[in-house]
């Protein structure tokens, strides 16, 4: 049972435009949601997170929106730059005993920024 | 700068060999994790540890074991390597068990079993 879902394996966006990456989840016990960015042959790096009690968190060009009633979150990147081309993983955590161990990751979305 | 260091970037091993993947962190984190990443499958948790000498199975522990004799070191062991264990292996550590601080990942070990 996949608790964190990223339904788009890939996304192509023109440089300078907005990139929107989506993520859905099923476990209502998740208390934090995180986005990681991964380049080939490197480990994932933490990008931005949001607590389940918030609906928006912003950090520079990156904004994460959380719609708890829809169990949906999205990452917005504005404006998109060539260096943003990478695989983006959505992840979620629960408090201890919340039904998942560690971070639960989605399968990732490969973002390609076109010049 | 905080670091999680994985001893090898690339490894090639033969079927049936015992394989050790080493991971060291310098952040004094109690929590350490081993994931594998495969195309189309994302990151899947193999084992994790919340304290020295403590280990817990993740989602896909079959064919693997781990060792945590010291706080800073978490080793993943493939008892008898098989071709379906060819993958990218990622070690991570975290300050808390929950995800508020996120995880710090190592650079990964690309293991090929032939």
PDB file of C-alpha atoms in Angstrom:
ATOM      1  CA  UNK A   1       0.000   0.000   0.000  1.00  0.00           C
ATOM      2  CA  UNK A   2       1.622   3.190  -1.203  1.00  0.00           C
ATOM      3  CA  UNK A   3       1.038   5.903   1.382  1.00  0.00           C
ATOM      4  CA  UNK A   4       2.739   8.702  -0.561  1.00  0.00           C
ATOM      5  CA  UNK A   5       2.031   8.986  -4.265  1.00  0.00           C
ATOM      6  CA  UNK A   6       3.596  11.081  -6.978  1.00  0.00           C
ATOM      7  CA  UNK A   7       1.542  10.292 -10.030  1.00  0.00           C
ATOM      8  CA  UNK A   8       3.675  12.130 -12.589  1.00  0.00           C
ATOM      9  CA  UNK A   9       6.943  10.309 -13.329  1.00  0.00           C
ATOM     10  CA  UNK A  10       8.181  13.288 -15.319  1.00  0.00           C
ATOM     11  CA  UNK A  11       7.404  16.938 -15.975  1.00  0.00           C
ATOM     12  CA  UNK A  12       8.832  19.285 -18.585  1.00  0.00           C
ATOM     13  CA  UNK A  13       8.710  23.064 -18.014  1.00  0.00           C
ATOM     14  CA  UNK A  14      10.155  25.996 -19.898  1.00  0.00           C
ATOM     15  CA  UNK A  15      12.847  28.047 -18.191  1.00  0.00           C
ATOM     16  CA  UNK A  16      11.371  31.044 -16.391  1.00  0.00           C
ATOM     17  CA  UNK A  17       7.908  29.507 -16.025  1.00  0.00           C
ATOM     18  CA  UNK A  18       6.344  27.943 -12.935  1.00  0.00           C
ATOM     19  CA  UNK A  19       6.954  24.279 -12.103  1.00  0.00           C
ATOM     20  CA  UNK A  20       4.272  22.535 -10.057  1.00  0.00           C
ATOM     21  CA  UNK A  21       4.981  19.118  -8.602  1.00  0.00           C
ATOM     22  CA  UNK A  22       2.158  17.229  -6.953  1.00  0.00           C
ATOM     23  CA  UNK A  23       1.945  14.670  -4.192  1.00  0.00           C
ATOM     24  CA  UNK A  24      -0.969  12.785  -2.602  1.00  0.00           C
ATOM     25  CA  UNK A  25      -0.998  10.814   0.635  1.00  0.00           C
ATOM     26  CA  UNK A  26      -3.284   8.437   2.452  1.00  0.00           C
ATOM     27  CA  UNK A  27      -2.059   8.305   6.068  1.00  0.00           C
ATOM     28  CA  UNK A  28      -3.842  10.945   8.133  1.00  0.00           C
ATOM     29  CA  UNK A  29      -1.207  10.496  10.867  1.00  0.00           C
ATOM     30  CA  UNK A  30       1.516  12.210   8.817  1.00  0.00           C
ATOM     31  CA  UNK A  31       2.650  15.314  10.715  1.00  0.00           C
ATOM     32  CA  UNK A  32       5.405  16.642   8.453  1.00  0.00           C
ATOM     33  CA  UNK A  33       5.824  16.695   4.722  1.00  0.00           C
ATOM     34  CA  UNK A  34       9.142  17.268   3.001  1.00  0.00           C
ATOM     35  CA  UNK A  35      10.504  17.696  -0.487  1.00  0.00           C
ATOM     36  CA  UNK A  36      13.886  16.392  -1.534  1.00  0.00           C
ATOM     37  CA  UNK A  37      15.816  17.063  -4.706  1.00  0.00           C
ATOM     38  CA  UNK A  38      18.145  14.487  -6.221  1.00  0.00           C
ATOM     39  CA  UNK A  39      20.706  14.772  -8.985  1.00  0.00           C
ATOM     40  CA  UNK A  40      22.039  11.605 -10.669  1.00  0.00           C
ATOM     41  CA  UNK A  41      24.802   9.819  -8.711  1.00  0.00           C
ATOM     42  CA  UNK A  42      24.184  12.000  -5.640  1.00  0.00           C
ATOM     43  CA  UNK A  43      22.158  11.588  -2.477  1.00  0.00           C
ATOM     44  CA  UNK A  44      18.866  13.472  -2.047  1.00  0.00           C
ATOM     45  CA  UNK A  45      19.124  16.935  -0.513  1.00  0.00           C
ATOM     46  CA  UNK A  46      16.456  18.495   1.667  1.00  0.00           C
ATOM     47  CA  UNK A  47      14.576  21.321  -0.033  1.00  0.00           C
ATOM     48  CA  UNK A  48      11.621  22.462   2.041  1.00  0.00           C
ATOM     49  CA  UNK A  49       9.147  21.097   4.569  1.00  0.00           C
ATOM     50  CA  UNK A  50       5.746  21.900   5.983  1.00  0.00           C
ATOM     51  CA  UNK A  51       4.008  20.974   9.187  1.00  0.00           C
ATOM     52  CA  UNK A  52       0.548  19.447   8.929  1.00  0.00           C
ATOM     53  CA  UNK A  53      -0.853  22.386  10.900  1.00  0.00           C
ATOM     54  CA  UNK A  54       0.198  24.835   8.191  1.00  0.00           C
ATOM     55  CA  UNK A  55      -1.125  25.282   4.680  1.00  0.00           C
ATOM     56  CA  UNK A  56       1.797  27.105   3.113  1.00  0.00           C
ATOM     57  CA  UNK A  57       5.543  27.448   3.555  1.00  0.00           C
ATOM     58  CA  UNK A  58       7.769  29.592   1.389  1.00  0.00           C
ATOM     59  CA  UNK A  59      11.537  29.687   0.944  1.00  0.00           C
ATOM     60  CA  UNK A  60      12.835  31.848  -1.868  1.00  0.00           C
ATOM     61  CA  UNK A  61      11.701  30.421  -5.197  1.00  0.00           C
ATOM     62  CA  UNK A  62      10.146  27.368  -3.521  1.00  0.00           C
ATOM     63  CA  UNK A  63       6.676  27.230  -1.981  1.00  0.00           C
ATOM     64  CA  UNK A  64       4.905  24.177  -0.632  1.00  0.00           C
ATOM     65  CA  UNK A  65       1.126  24.148  -0.299  1.00  0.00           C
ATOM     66  CA  UNK A  66      -0.764  21.639   1.827  1.00  0.00           C
ATOM     67  CA  UNK A  67      -4.457  20.825   1.411  1.00  0.00           C
ATOM     68  CA  UNK A  68      -5.127  18.560   4.346  1.00  0.00           C
ATOM     69  CA  UNK A  69      -8.773  17.854   3.509  1.00  0.00           C
ATOM     70  CA  UNK A  70      -7.740  16.603   0.070  1.00  0.00           C
ATOM     71  CA  UNK A  71      -4.588  14.909   1.415  1.00  0.00           C
ATOM     72  CA  UNK A  72      -2.645  16.713  -1.266  1.00  0.00           C
ATOM     73  CA  UNK A  73       0.472  18.839  -1.354  1.00  0.00           C
ATOM     74  CA  UNK A  74       2.307  20.614  -4.103  1.00  0.00           C
ATOM     75  CA  UNK A  75       5.707  22.202  -4.628  1.00  0.00           C
ATOM     76  CA  UNK A  76       5.848  25.383  -6.709  1.00  0.00           C
ATOM     77  CA  UNK A  77       9.120  26.598  -8.184  1.00  0.00           C
ATOM     78  CA  UNK A  78       9.056  30.139  -9.578  1.00  0.00           C
ATOM     79  CA  UNK A  79      10.837  30.981 -11.788  1.00  0.00           C
ATOM     80  CA  UNK A  80      12.185  27.634 -12.965  1.00  0.00           C
ATOM     81  CA  UNK A  81      15.902  27.532 -13.711  1.00  0.00           C
ATOM     82  CA  UNK A  82      18.064  24.966 -15.565  1.00  0.00           C
ATOM     83  CA  UNK A  83      19.675  23.879 -12.292  1.00  0.00           C
ATOM     84  CA  UNK A  84      16.245  22.800 -11.071  1.00  0.00           C
ATOM     85  CA  UNK A  85      16.335  19.830 -13.442  1.00  0.00           C
ATOM     86  CA  UNK A  86      16.417  16.855 -11.071  1.00  0.00           C
ATOM     87  CA  UNK A  87      14.246  14.174  -9.527  1.00  0.00           C
ATOM     88  CA  UNK A  88      12.004  15.514  -6.766  1.00  0.00           C
ATOM     89  CA  UNK A  89      10.799  13.239  -3.992  1.00  0.00           C
ATOM     90  CA  UNK A  90       7.857  13.966  -1.770  1.00  0.00           C
ATOM     91  CA  UNK A  91       8.209  12.478   1.722  1.00  0.00           C
ATOM     92  CA  UNK A  92       6.121  12.326   4.872  1.00  0.00           C
ATOM     93  CA  UNK A  93       6.695  11.398   8.492  1.00  0.00           C
ATOM     94  CA  UNK A  94       4.562  10.324  11.401  1.00  0.00           C
ATOM     95  CA  UNK A  95       5.079  10.672  15.131  1.00  0.00           C
ATOM     96  CA  UNK A  96       6.425   7.489  16.722  1.00  0.00           C
ATOM     97  CA  UNK A  97       3.676   4.883  16.593  1.00  0.00           C
ATOM     98  CA  UNK A  98       1.884   6.687  13.801  1.00  0.00           C
ATOM     99  CA  UNK A  99       1.937   3.783  11.403  1.00  0.00           C
ATOM    100  CA  UNK A 100       5.114   4.401   9.437  1.00  0.00           C
ATOM    101  CA  UNK A 101       8.787   4.142  10.248  1.00  0.00           C
ATOM    102  CA  UNK A 102      11.182   6.833   9.186  1.00  0.00           C
ATOM    103  CA  UNK A 103      10.256   8.930   6.201  1.00  0.00           C
ATOM    104  CA  UNK A 104       7.889   7.485   3.622  1.00  0.00           C
ATOM    105  CA  UNK A 105       8.870   8.555   0.119  1.00  0.00           C
ATOM    106  CA  UNK A 106       6.958   8.841  -3.117  1.00  0.00           C
ATOM    107  CA  UNK A 107       8.404   7.390  -6.312  1.00  0.00           C
ATOM    108  CA  UNK A 108       9.677  10.757  -7.501  1.00  0.00           C
ATOM    109  CA  UNK A 109       9.025  13.155 -10.366  1.00  0.00           C
ATOM    110  CA  UNK A 110      11.746  13.914 -12.881  1.00  0.00           C
ATOM    111  CA  UNK A 111      11.599  17.651 -13.581  1.00  0.00           C
ATOM    112  CA  UNK A 112      13.167  18.779 -16.835  1.00  0.00           C
ATOM    113  CA  UNK A 113      13.648  22.511 -17.420  1.00  0.00           C
ATOM    114  CA  UNK A 114      13.732  23.333 -21.113  1.00  0.00           C
ATOM    115  CA  UNK A 115      15.811  26.344 -22.272  1.00  0.00           C
TER     116      UNK A 115
ATOM    117  CA  UNK B   1      29.385  21.303   7.286  1.00  0.00           C
ATOM    118  CA  UNK B   2      27.514  18.230   8.465  1.00  0.00           C
ATOM    119  CA  UNK B   3      28.207  15.048   6.643  1.00  0.00           C
ATOM    120  CA  UNK B   4      27.065  11.546   5.987  1.00  0.00           C
ATOM    121  CA  UNK B   5      29.852   9.614   4.312  1.00  0.00           C
ATOM    122  CA  UNK B   6      29.402   6.366   2.433  1.00  0.00           C
ATOM    123  CA  UNK B   7      32.656   4.504   1.959  1.00  0.00           C
ATOM    124  CA  UNK B   8      32.262   3.608  -1.716  1.00  0.00           C
ATOM    125  CA  UNK B   9      30.615   5.425  -4.627  1.00  0.00           C
ATOM    126  CA  UNK B  10      30.686   2.405  -6.943  1.00  0.00           C
ATOM    127  CA  UNK B  11      31.000  -1.301  -6.194  1.00  0.00           C
ATOM    128  CA  UNK B  12      30.916  -4.393  -8.382  1.00  0.00           C
ATOM    129  CA  UNK B  13      30.459  -7.716  -6.623  1.00  0.00           C
ATOM    130  CA  UNK B  14      29.849 -11.296  -7.681  1.00  0.00           C
ATOM    131  CA  UNK B  15      26.695 -13.282  -6.949  1.00  0.00           C
ATOM    132  CA  UNK B  16      27.001 -15.032  -3.593  1.00  0.00           C
ATOM    133  CA  UNK B  17      29.594 -12.667  -2.139  1.00  0.00           C
ATOM    134  CA  UNK B  18      29.106 -11.075   1.274  1.00  0.00           C
ATOM    135  CA  UNK B  19      29.013  -7.313   0.829  1.00  0.00           C
ATOM    136  CA  UNK B  20      29.524  -4.592   3.416  1.00  0.00           C
ATOM    137  CA  UNK B  21      28.325  -1.026   2.832  1.00  0.00           C
ATOM    138  CA  UNK B  22      29.630   1.433   5.396  1.00  0.00           C
ATOM    139  CA  UNK B  23      28.109   4.711   6.486  1.00  0.00           C
ATOM    140  CA  UNK B  24      29.510   7.260   8.941  1.00  0.00           C
ATOM    141  CA  UNK B  25      27.916  10.489  10.172  1.00  0.00           C
ATOM    142  CA  UNK B  26      29.561  13.300  12.110  1.00  0.00           C
ATOM    143  CA  UNK B  27      26.441  14.989  13.468  1.00  0.00           C
ATOM    144  CA  UNK B  28      25.995  12.913  16.646  1.00  0.00           C
ATOM    145  CA  UNK B  29      22.590  11.805  15.334  1.00  0.00           C
ATOM    146  CA  UNK B  30      20.932   8.881  17.061  1.00  0.00           C
ATOM    147  CA  UNK B  31      18.829   7.894  14.052  1.00  0.00           C
ATOM    148  CA  UNK B  32      20.294   6.254  10.969  1.00  0.00           C
ATOM    149  CA  UNK B  33      18.651   4.665   7.939  1.00  0.00           C
ATOM    150  CA  UNK B  34      19.431   2.582   4.874  1.00  0.00           C
ATOM    151  CA  UNK B  35      17.356   3.033   1.712  1.00  0.00           C
ATOM    152  CA  UNK B  36      17.651   1.686  -1.772  1.00  0.00           C
ATOM    153  CA  UNK B  37      16.605   3.629  -4.834  1.00  0.00           C
ATOM    154  CA  UNK B  38      15.397   1.940  -7.994  1.00  0.00           C
ATOM    155  CA  UNK B  39      13.891   3.525 -11.129  1.00  0.00           C
ATOM    156  CA  UNK B  40      10.131   3.729 -10.862  1.00  0.00           C
ATOM    157  CA  UNK B  41      10.147   2.535  -7.247  1.00  0.00           C
ATOM    158  CA  UNK B  42      11.498   5.585  -5.435  1.00  0.00           C
ATOM    159  CA  UNK B  43      13.285   5.196  -2.100  1.00  0.00           C
ATOM    160  CA  UNK B  44      12.467   2.117  -0.051  1.00  0.00           C
ATOM    161  CA  UNK B  45      13.515   1.665   3.566  1.00  0.00           C
ATOM    162  CA  UNK B  46      15.630  -1.424   4.249  1.00  0.00           C
ATOM    163  CA  UNK B  47      16.636  -1.052   7.914  1.00  0.00           C
ATOM    164  CA  UNK B  48      16.908   1.701  10.454  1.00  0.00           C
ATOM    165  CA  UNK B  49      18.390   2.263  13.891  1.00  0.00           C
ATOM    166  CA  UNK B  50      17.342   4.626  16.652  1.00  0.00           C
ATOM    167  CA  UNK B  51      20.235   3.860  18.969  1.00  0.00           C
ATOM    168  CA  UNK B  52      23.520   2.011  19.246  1.00  0.00           C
ATOM    169  CA  UNK B  53      23.091  -1.754  18.916  1.00  0.00           C
ATOM    170  CA  UNK B  54      19.443  -1.242  18.081  1.00  0.00           C
ATOM    171  CA  UNK B  55      17.984  -2.130  14.678  1.00  0.00           C
ATOM    172  CA  UNK B  56      14.556  -2.335  13.154  1.00  0.00           C
ATOM    173  CA  UNK B  57      13.361  -3.802   9.867  1.00  0.00           C
ATOM    174  CA  UNK B  58      12.042  -1.430   7.265  1.00  0.00           C
ATOM    175  CA  UNK B  59       9.843  -2.270   4.301  1.00  0.00           C
ATOM    176  CA  UNK B  60      12.255  -4.542   2.391  1.00  0.00           C
ATOM    177  CA  UNK B  61      14.711  -6.173   4.846  1.00  0.00           C
ATOM    178  CA  UNK B  62      14.926  -9.585   3.137  1.00  0.00           C
ATOM    179  CA  UNK B  63      18.475 -10.465   2.118  1.00  0.00           C
ATOM    180  CA  UNK B  64      19.995  -7.721   4.258  1.00  0.00           C
ATOM    181  CA  UNK B  65      21.253  -7.247   7.790  1.00  0.00           C
ATOM    182  CA  UNK B  66      22.749  -4.268   9.616  1.00  0.00           C
ATOM    183  CA  UNK B  67      25.196  -3.477  12.371  1.00  0.00           C
ATOM    184  CA  UNK B  68      25.391  -0.431  14.647  1.00  0.00           C
ATOM    185  CA  UNK B  69      28.224  -0.913  17.129  1.00  0.00           C
ATOM    186  CA  UNK B  70      28.997   2.801  17.413  1.00  0.00           C
ATOM    187  CA  UNK B  71      26.698   5.805  17.246  1.00  0.00           C
ATOM    188  CA  UNK B  72      28.354   7.296  14.200  1.00  0.00           C
ATOM    189  CA  UNK B  73      28.551   4.143  12.082  1.00  0.00           C
ATOM    190  CA  UNK B  74      25.761   2.122  10.475  1.00  0.00           C
ATOM    191  CA  UNK B  75      26.679  -0.780   8.225  1.00  0.00           C
ATOM    192  CA  UNK B  76      24.486  -2.579   5.715  1.00  0.00           C
ATOM    193  CA  UNK B  77      25.369  -6.213   4.998  1.00  0.00           C
ATOM    194  CA  UNK B  78      24.283  -8.268   2.017  1.00  0.00           C
ATOM    195  CA  UNK B  79      24.724 -11.808   3.311  1.00  0.00           C
ATOM    196  CA  UNK B  80      24.840 -13.410  -0.149  1.00  0.00           C
ATOM    197  CA  UNK B  81      24.604 -10.861  -2.935  1.00  0.00           C
ATOM    198  CA  UNK B  82      22.136 -11.510  -5.733  1.00  0.00           C
ATOM    199  CA  UNK B  83      21.571  -9.721  -9.031  1.00  0.00           C
ATOM    200  CA  UNK B  84      18.246  -8.276  -7.821  1.00  0.00           C
ATOM    201  CA  UNK B  85      20.214  -6.355  -5.198  1.00  0.00           C
ATOM    202  CA  UNK B  86      21.849  -4.274  -7.907  1.00  0.00           C
ATOM    203  CA  UNK B  87      20.756  -0.791  -6.910  1.00  0.00           C
ATOM    204  CA  UNK B  88      21.685   2.618  -5.540  1.00  0.00           C
ATOM    205  CA  UNK B  89      22.024   2.413  -1.743  1.00  0.00           C
ATOM    206  CA  UNK B  90      21.525   5.534   0.320  1.00  0.00           C
ATOM    207  CA  UNK B  91      22.380   6.041   3.975  1.00  0.00           C
ATOM    208  CA  UNK B  92      20.774   8.835   5.989  1.00  0.00           C
ATOM    209  CA  UNK B  93      20.816  10.184   9.513  1.00  0.00           C
ATOM    210  CA  UNK B  94      18.476  12.461  11.426  1.00  0.00           C
ATOM    211  CA  UNK B  95      18.285  14.384  14.661  1.00  0.00           C
ATOM    212  CA  UNK B  96      14.743  13.286  15.484  1.00  0.00           C
ATOM    213  CA  UNK B  97      12.693  10.201  14.807  1.00  0.00           C
ATOM    214  CA  UNK B  98      10.044  12.358  13.213  1.00  0.00           C
ATOM    215  CA  UNK B  99      10.568  14.299  10.043  1.00  0.00           C
ATOM    216  CA  UNK B 100      10.574  17.893  11.227  1.00  0.00           C
ATOM    217  CA  UNK B 101      14.324  18.244  10.691  1.00  0.00           C
ATOM    218  CA  UNK B 102      14.496  16.026   7.662  1.00  0.00           C
ATOM    219  CA  UNK B 103      17.255  13.584   6.898  1.00  0.00           C
ATOM    220  CA  UNK B 104      20.801  14.161   5.750  1.00  0.00           C
ATOM    221  CA  UNK B 105      21.748  11.689   3.047  1.00  0.00           C
ATOM    222  CA  UNK B 106      25.083  10.382   1.936  1.00  0.00           C
ATOM    223  CA  UNK B 107      26.111  10.486  -1.716  1.00  0.00           C
ATOM    224  CA  UNK B 108      25.040   6.908  -2.288  1.00  0.00           C
ATOM    225  CA  UNK B 109      26.732   3.664  -3.314  1.00  0.00           C
ATOM    226  CA  UNK B 110      25.938   2.298  -6.747  1.00  0.00           C
ATOM    227  CA  UNK B 111      26.188  -1.488  -6.312  1.00  0.00           C
ATOM    228  CA  UNK B 112      26.248  -3.837  -9.272  1.00  0.00           C
ATOM    229  CA  UNK B 113      26.007  -7.573  -8.636  1.00  0.00           C
ATOM    230  CA  UNK B 114      27.166  -9.707 -11.553  1.00  0.00           C
TER     231      UNK B 114
END
